[in-house]
Short mmCIF file of C-alpha atoms in Angstrom, two decimals:
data_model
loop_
_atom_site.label_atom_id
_atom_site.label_comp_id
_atom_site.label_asym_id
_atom_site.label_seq_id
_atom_site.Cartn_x
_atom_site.Cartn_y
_atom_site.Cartn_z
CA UNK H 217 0.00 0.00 0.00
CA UNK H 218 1.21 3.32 -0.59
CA UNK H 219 3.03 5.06 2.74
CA UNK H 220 4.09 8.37 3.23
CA UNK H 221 6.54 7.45 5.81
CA UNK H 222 8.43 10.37 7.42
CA UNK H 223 9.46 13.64 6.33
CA UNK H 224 9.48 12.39 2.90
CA UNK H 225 6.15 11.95 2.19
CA UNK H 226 4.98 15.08 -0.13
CA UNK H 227 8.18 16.03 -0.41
CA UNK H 228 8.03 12.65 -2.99
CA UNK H 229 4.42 12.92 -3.67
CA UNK H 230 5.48 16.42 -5.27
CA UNK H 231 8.01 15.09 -7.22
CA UNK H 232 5.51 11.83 -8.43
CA UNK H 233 3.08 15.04 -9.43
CA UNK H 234 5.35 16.70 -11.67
CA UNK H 235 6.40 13.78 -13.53
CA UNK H 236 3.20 12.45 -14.26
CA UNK H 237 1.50 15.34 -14.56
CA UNK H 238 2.97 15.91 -18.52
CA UNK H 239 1.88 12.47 -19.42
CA UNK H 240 -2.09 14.28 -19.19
CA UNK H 241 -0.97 17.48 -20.74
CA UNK H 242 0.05 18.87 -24.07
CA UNK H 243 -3.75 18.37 -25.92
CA UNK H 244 -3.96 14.84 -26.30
CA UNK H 245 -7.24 12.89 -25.99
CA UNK H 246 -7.18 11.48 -22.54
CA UNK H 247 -6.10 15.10 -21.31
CA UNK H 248 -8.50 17.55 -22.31
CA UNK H 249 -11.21 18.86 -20.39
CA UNK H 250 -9.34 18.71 -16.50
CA UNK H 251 -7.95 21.16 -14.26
CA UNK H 252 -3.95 21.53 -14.17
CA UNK H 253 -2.57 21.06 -10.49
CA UNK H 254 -1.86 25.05 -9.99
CA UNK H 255 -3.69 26.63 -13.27
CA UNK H 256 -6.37 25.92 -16.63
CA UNK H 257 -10.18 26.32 -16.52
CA UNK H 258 -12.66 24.36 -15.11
CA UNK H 259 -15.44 22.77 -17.26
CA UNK H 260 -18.62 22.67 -17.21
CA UNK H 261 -20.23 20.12 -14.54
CA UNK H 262 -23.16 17.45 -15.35
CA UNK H 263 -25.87 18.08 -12.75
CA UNK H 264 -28.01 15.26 -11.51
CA UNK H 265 -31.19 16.77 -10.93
CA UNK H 266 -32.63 20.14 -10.16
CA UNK H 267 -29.80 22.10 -9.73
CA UNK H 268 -26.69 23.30 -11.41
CA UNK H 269 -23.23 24.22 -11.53
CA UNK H 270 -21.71 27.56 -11.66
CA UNK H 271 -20.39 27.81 -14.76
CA UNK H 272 -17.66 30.51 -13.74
CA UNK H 273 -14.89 28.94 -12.06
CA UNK H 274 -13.72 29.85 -8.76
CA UNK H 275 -10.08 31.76 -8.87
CA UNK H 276 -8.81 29.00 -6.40
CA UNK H 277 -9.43 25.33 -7.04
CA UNK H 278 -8.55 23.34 -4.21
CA UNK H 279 -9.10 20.04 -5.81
CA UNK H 280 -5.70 18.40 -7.20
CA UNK H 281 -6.19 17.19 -10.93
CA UNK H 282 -5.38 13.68 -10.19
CA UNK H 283 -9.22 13.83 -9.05
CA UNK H 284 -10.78 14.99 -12.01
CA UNK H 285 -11.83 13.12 -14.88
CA UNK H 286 -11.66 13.48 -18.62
CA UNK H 287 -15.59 14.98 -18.47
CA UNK H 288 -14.98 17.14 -15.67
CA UNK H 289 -16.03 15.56 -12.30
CA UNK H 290 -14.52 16.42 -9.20
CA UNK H 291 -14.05 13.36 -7.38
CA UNK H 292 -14.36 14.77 -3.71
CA UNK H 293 -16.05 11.70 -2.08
CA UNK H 294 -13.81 8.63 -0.78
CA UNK H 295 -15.45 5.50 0.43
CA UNK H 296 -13.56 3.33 2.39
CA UNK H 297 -14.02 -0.42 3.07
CA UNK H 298 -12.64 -1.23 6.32
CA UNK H 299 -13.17 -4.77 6.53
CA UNK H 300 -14.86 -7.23 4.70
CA UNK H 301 -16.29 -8.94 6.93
CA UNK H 302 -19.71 -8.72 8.39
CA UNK H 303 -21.93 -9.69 11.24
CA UNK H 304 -24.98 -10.74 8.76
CA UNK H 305 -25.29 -12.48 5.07
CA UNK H 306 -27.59 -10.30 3.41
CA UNK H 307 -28.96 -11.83 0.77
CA UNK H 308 -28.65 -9.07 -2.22
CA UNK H 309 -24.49 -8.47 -0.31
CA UNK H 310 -23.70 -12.49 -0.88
CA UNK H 311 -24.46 -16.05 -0.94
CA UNK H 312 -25.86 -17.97 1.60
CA UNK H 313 -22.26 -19.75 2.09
CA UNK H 314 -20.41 -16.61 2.27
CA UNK H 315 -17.43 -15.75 0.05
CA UNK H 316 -13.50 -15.89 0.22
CA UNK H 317 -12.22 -13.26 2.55
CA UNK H 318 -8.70 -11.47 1.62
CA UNK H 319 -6.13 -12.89 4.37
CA UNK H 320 -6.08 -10.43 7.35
CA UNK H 321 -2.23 -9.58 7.09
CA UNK H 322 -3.48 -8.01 3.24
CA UNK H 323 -6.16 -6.07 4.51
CA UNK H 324 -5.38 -2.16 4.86
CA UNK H 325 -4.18 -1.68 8.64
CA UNK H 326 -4.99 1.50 10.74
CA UNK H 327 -1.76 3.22 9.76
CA UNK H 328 -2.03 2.83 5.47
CA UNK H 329 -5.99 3.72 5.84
CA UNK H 330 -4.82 7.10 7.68
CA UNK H 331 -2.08 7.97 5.34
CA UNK H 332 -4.04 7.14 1.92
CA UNK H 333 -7.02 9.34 3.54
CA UNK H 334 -4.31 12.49 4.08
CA UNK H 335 -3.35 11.96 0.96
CA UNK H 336 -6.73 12.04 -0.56
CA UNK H 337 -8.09 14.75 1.42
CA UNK H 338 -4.80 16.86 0.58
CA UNK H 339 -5.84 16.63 -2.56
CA UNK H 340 -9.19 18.31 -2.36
CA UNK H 341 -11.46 14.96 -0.68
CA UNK H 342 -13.47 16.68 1.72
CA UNK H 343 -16.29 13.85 2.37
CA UNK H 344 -15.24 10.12 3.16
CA UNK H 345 -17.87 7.17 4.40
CA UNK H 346 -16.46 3.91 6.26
CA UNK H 347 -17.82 1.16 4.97
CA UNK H 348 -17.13 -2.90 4.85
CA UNK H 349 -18.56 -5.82 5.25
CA UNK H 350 -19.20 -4.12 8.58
CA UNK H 351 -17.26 -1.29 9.88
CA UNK H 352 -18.13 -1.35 13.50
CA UNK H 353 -17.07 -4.79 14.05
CA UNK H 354 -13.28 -3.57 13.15
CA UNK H 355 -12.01 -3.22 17.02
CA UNK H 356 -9.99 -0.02 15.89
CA UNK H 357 -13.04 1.82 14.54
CA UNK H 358 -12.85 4.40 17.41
CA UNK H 359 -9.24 5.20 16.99
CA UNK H 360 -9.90 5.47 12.58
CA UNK H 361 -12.68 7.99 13.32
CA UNK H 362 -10.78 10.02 15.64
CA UNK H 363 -7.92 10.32 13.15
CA UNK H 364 -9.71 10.64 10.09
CA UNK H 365 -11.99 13.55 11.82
CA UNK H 366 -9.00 15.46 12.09
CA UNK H 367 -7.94 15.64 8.49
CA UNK H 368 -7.50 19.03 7.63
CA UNK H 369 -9.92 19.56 5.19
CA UNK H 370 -12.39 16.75 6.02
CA UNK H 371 -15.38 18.49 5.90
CA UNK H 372 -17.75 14.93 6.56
CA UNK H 373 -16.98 11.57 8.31
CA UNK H 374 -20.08 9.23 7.56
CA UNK H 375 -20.20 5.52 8.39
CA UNK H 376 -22.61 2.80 6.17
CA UNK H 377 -23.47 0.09 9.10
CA UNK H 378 -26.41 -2.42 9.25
CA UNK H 379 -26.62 -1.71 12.92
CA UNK H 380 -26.10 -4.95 14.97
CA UNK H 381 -23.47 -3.19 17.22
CA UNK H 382 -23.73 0.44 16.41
CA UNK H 383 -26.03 1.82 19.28
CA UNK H 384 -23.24 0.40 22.19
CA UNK H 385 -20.55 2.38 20.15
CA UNK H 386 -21.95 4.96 18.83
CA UNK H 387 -21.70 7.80 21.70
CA UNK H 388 -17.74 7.40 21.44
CA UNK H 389 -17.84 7.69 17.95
CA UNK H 390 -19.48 10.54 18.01
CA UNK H 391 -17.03 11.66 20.18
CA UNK H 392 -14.25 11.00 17.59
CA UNK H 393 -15.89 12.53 15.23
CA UNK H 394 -18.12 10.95 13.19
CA UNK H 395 -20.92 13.49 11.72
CA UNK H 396 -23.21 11.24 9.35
CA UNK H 397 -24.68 7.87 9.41
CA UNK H 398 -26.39 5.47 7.09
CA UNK H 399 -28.10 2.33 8.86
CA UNK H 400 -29.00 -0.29 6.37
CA UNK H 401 -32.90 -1.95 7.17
CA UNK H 402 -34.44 -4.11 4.75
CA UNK H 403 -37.84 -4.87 6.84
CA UNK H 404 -39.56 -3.48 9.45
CA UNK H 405 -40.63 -7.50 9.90
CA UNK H 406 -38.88 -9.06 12.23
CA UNK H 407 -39.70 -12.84 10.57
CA UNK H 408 -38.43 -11.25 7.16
CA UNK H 409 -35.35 -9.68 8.64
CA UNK H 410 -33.95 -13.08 9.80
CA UNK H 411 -34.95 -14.22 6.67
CA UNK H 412 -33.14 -11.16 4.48
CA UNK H 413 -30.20 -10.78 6.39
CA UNK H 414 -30.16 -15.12 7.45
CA UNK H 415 -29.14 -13.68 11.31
CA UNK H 416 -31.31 -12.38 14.26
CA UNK H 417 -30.69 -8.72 15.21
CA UNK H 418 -33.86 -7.00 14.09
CA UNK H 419 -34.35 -5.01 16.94
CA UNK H 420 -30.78 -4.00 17.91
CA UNK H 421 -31.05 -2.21 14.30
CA UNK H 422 -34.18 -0.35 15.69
CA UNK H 423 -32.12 0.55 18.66
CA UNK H 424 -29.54 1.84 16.85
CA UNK H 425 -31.72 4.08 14.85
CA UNK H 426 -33.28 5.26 18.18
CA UNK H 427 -29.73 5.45 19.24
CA UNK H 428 -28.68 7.85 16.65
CA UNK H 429 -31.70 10.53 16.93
CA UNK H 430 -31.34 10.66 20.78
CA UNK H 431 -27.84 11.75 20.13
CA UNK H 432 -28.54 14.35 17.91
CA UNK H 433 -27.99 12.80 14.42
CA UNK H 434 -30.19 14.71 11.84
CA UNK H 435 -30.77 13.11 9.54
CA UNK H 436 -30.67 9.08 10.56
CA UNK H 437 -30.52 7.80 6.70
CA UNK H 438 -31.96 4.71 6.76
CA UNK H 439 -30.97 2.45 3.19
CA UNK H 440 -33.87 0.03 2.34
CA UNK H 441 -33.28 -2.27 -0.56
CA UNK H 442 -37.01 -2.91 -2.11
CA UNK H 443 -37.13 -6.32 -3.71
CA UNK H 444 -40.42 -7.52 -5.17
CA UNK H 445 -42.32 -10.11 -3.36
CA UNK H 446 -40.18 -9.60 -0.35
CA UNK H 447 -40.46 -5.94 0.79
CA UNK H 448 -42.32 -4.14 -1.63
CA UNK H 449 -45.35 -4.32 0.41
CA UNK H 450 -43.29 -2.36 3.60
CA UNK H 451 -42.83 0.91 1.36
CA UNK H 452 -45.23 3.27 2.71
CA UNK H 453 -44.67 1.85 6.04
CA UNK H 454 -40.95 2.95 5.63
CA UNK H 455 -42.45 6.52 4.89
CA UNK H 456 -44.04 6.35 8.24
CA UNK H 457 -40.91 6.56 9.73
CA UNK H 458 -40.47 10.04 8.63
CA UNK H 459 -43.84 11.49 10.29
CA UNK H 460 -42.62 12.23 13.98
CA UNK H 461 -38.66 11.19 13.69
CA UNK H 462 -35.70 13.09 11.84
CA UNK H 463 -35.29 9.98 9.38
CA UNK H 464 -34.77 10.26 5.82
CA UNK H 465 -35.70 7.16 4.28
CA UNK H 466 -33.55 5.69 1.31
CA UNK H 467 -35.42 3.43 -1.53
CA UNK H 468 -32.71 1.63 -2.89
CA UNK H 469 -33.14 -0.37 -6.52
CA UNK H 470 -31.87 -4.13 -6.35
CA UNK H 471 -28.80 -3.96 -7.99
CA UNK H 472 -26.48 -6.92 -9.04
CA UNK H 473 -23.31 -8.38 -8.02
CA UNK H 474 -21.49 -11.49 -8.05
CA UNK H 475 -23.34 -13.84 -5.45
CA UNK H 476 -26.73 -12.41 -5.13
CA UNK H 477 -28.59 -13.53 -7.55
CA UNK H 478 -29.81 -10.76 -9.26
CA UNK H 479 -32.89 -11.23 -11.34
CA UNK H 480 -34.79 -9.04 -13.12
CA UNK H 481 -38.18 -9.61 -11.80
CA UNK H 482 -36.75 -8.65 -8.13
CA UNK H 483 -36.22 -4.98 -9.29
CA UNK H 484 -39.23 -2.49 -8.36
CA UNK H 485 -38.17 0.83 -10.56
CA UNK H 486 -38.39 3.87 -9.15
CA UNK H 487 -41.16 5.41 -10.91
CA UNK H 488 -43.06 2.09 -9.24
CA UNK H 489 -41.60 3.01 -6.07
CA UNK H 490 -42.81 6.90 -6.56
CA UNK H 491 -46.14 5.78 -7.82
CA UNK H 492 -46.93 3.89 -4.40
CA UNK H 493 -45.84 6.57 -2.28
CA UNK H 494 -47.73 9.24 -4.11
CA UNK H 495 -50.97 7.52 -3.74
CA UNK H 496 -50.67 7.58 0.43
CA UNK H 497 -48.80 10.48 0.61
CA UNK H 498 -50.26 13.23 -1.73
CA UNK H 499 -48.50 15.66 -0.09
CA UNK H 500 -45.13 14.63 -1.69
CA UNK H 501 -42.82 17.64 -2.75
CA UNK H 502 -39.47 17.15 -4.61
CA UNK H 503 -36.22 18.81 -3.01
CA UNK H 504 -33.76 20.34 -4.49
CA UNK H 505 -30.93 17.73 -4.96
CA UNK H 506 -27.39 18.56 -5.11
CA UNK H 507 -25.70 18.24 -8.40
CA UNK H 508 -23.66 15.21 -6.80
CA UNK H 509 -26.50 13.88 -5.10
CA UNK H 510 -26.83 9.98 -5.53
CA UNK H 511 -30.68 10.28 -4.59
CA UNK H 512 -33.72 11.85 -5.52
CA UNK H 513 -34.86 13.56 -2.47
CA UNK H 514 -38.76 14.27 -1.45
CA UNK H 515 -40.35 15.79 1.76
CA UNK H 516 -43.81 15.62 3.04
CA UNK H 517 -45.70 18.29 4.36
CA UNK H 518 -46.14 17.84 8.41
CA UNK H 519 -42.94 15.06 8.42
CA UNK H 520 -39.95 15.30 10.01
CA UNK H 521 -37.94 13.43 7.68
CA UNK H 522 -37.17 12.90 4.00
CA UNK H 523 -37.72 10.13 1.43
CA UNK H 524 -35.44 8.95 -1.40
CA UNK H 525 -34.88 6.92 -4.02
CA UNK H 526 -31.64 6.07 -5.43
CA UNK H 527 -32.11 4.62 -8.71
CA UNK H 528 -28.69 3.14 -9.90
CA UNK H 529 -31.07 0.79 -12.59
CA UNK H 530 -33.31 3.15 -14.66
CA UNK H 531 -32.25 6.51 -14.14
CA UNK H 532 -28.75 6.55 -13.50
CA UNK H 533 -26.97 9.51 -12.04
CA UNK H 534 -23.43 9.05 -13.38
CA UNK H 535 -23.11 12.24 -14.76
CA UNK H 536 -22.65 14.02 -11.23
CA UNK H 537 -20.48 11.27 -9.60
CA UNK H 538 -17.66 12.04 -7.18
CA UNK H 539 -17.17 8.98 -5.99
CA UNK H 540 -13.98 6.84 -5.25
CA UNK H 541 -13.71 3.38 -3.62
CA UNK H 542 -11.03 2.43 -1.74
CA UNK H 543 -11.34 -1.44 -1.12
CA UNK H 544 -10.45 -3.09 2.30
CA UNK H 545 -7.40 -4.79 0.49
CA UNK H 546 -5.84 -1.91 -1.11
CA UNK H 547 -7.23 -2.08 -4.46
CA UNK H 548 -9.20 0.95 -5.81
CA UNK H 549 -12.39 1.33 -7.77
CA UNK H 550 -13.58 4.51 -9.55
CA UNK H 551 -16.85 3.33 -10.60
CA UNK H 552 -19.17 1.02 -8.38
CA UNK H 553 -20.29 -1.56 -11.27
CA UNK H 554 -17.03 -1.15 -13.23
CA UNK H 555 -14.67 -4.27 -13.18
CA UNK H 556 -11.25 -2.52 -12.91
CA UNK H 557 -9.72 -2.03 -10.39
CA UNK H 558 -6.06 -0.94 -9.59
CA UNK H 559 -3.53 -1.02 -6.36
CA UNK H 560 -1.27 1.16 -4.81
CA UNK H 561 2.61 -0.72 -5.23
CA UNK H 562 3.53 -2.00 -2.13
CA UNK H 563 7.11 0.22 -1.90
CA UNK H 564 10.14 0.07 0.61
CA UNK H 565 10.18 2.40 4.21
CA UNK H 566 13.79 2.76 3.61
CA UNK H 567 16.24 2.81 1.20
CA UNK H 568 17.40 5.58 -2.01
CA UNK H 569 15.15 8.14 -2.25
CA UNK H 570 15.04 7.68 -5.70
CA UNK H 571 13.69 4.08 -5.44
CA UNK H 572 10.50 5.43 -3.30
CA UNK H 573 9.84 7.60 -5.75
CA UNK H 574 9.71 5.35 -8.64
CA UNK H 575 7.42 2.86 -6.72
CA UNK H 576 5.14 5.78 -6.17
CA UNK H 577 5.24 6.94 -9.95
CA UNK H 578 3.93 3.93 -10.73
CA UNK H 579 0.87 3.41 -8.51
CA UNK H 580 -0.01 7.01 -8.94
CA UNK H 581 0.25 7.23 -12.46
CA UNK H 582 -1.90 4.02 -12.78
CA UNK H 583 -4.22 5.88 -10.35
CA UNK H 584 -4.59 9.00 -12.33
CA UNK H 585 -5.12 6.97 -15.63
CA UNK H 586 -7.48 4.97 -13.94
CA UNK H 587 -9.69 8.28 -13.06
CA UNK H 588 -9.08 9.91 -16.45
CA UNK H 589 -10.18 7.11 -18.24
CA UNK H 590 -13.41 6.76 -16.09
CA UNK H 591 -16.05 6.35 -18.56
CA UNK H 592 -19.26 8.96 -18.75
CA UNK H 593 -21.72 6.47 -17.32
CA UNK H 594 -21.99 2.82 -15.75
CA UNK H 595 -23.28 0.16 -18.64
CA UNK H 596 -27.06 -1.33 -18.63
CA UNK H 597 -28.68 -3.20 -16.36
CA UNK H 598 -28.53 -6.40 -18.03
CA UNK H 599 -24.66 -5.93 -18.88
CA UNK H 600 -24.07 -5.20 -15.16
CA UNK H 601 -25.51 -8.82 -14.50
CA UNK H 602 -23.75 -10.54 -16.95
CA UNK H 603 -20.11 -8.82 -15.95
CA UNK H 604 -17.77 -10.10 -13.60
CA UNK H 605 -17.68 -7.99 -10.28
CA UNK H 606 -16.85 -8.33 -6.65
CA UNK H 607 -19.91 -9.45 -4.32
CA UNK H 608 -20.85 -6.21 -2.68
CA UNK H 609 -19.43 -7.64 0.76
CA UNK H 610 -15.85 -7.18 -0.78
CA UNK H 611 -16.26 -3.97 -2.63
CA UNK H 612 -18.24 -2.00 0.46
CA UNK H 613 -21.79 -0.75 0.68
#
């Protein structure tokens, strides 16, 4: 993994810059249309929904161009799988028998998650999310938060857990610093929960929800993946959620990935989702989404809370994505249903200067082709399903 180990750490990263920088430059194809380290104009930006970019650029732009892509995006938003291993087997996540695991001495310790975040958030990251598997059951969560959260620059620490532990840890998180939470509940069915998630816990995900709001989280975002015949029927009782509590429920479209099955008939669109929520709740209003936004964000008149969808099937938002993935064994992903992936050279602590600098131009320079090269949207549906990609349990929620 790539260590900035002492006082040479962007001293080198400096030097890696300069040399790879040229290799982006001069007019050629995969080079146009990005922001130069320390000059150039900024492009126009896709917007997602309702609103839109500024089309003058500010004088200042504090994001590093090894974070923008060939059509412009700003990739500002690291997610960051801390383990892969989890506490339940959802269904849509993986298979009932569970999948390999990457050998614990190859998954990212404390130290290389830290020092890939600074660099990151150096770089103009000012949002990351800990995900997994499941993050909370990684006994050095506490300690990650609290160094993350002091990033300078980190503008957001958010976690993506299903729950099972959070509500016993989540006052000392808070503590070190985590601001946003997403709590993943399928069912508000007991029965169906063990059957979803093939583990008991139902209500310690309640209590963690409870948890959260009587510490002062606003919103709790609560992800629901609808899947027809199993959960469809729950929508509007989701929505119910919002009335009296600070909750902004997610509608999530079942999406495929090695090990779960994905069929077709399981998907409920989001225009079917919409539909069934309009005819309770007539009071629906749209929101004004941020151009990055992943969802499309409603309120209801006398709620509390929020309702989304986010609708990764049939109306993608690609256009607005900021999104990295940085995978619990190293590897990197720019896009979540892409295949590629690439890793960060393992490099020596000690030695020629010179030799740490050539094992960093080579993982950064297959990083910053990897992000130039990122393509303007995800593929189909049905070409999703029928590509080769990680279970979601090893890529991170």
């Amino acid at each position: 993994m790539i260590l900035l180990e002492l006082g040479l750490g962007w001293d080198i990263l400096r030097q890696v810059k300069l040399r790879i920088k040229s290799r982006f430059q001069s007019g050629n194809s995969n080079g146009q249309g990005f922001i130069t380290n320390m000059g150039g104009s900024l492009p126009k930006m896709y917007a997602t929904s309702l609103e839109k970019f500024s089309d003058e650029a500010p004088e200042e732009m504090p994001v590093s161009d090894m974070l923008v892509d060939s059509f412009g995006r700003l990739h500002t938003y690291l997610r960051i799988s801390l383990t892969e291993r989890c506490n339940l087997r959802c269904q849509y996540c993986m298979p009932a028998e569970g999948v390999e695991l990457t050998p614990s001495p190859q998954v990212l310790s404390q130290n290389e998650i830290i020092r890939l975040a600074n660099l990151f958030v150096s770089s103009g990251v000012d949002k990351i999310r800990l995900t997994g598997g499941e993050p909370t059951i990684r006994k050095d969560i506490e300690e990650i938060c609290l160094q993350l959260s002091g990033l300078e620059g980190l503008k957001t620490l958010a976690i993506t857990t299903n729950g099972i532990t959070l509500a016993r840890k989540l006052p000392k998180l808070k503590e070190c610093g985590l601001s946003s939470l997403n709590i993943s509940l399928d069912t508000l069915i007991p029965a169906k929960f063990e059957f979803m998630t093939r583990r008991k816990g139902h209500e310690r995900v309640l209590e963690s929800i409870n948890a959260a709001i009587e510490l002062g989280y606003n919103p709790v975002k609560v992800n629901c993946v609808v899947m027809r015949g199993f959960n469809d029927d729950e929508i509007c009782d989701f929505v119910e959620l919002t009335r009296d509590k600070p909750i902004n429920v997610r509608f999530i479209e079942f999406m495929p990935f090695d090990g779960n099955v994905w069929n077709v008939k399981k998907l409920v669109p989001y225009s079917e989702m919409l539909d069934t929520v309009v005819r309770q709740f007539t009071q629906l209003k749209r929101i004004q989404d941020h151009p990055t936004e992943t969802a499309k964000n409603f309120r209801i008149d006398g709620h509390q809370g929020t309702v989304s969808f986010i609708t990764s099937m049939t109306e993608h938002f690609c256009a607005g994505c900021n999104r990295l993935r940085l995978l619990a064994d190293g590897n990197f992903k720019v896009c979540l249903f892409g295949p590629s992936e690439i890793a960060f050279s393992p490099f020596p602590l000690s030695g020629l200067k010179s030799q740490i600098v050539t094992a960093l131009h080579c993982s950064y320079g297959s990083f910053l082709s990897q992000v130039k090269r990122k393509k303007a949207s995800h593929a189909g549906m049905f070409d999703i399903a029928n590509t080769p990609n990680r279970p979601m349990v090893h890529i991170g929620g």
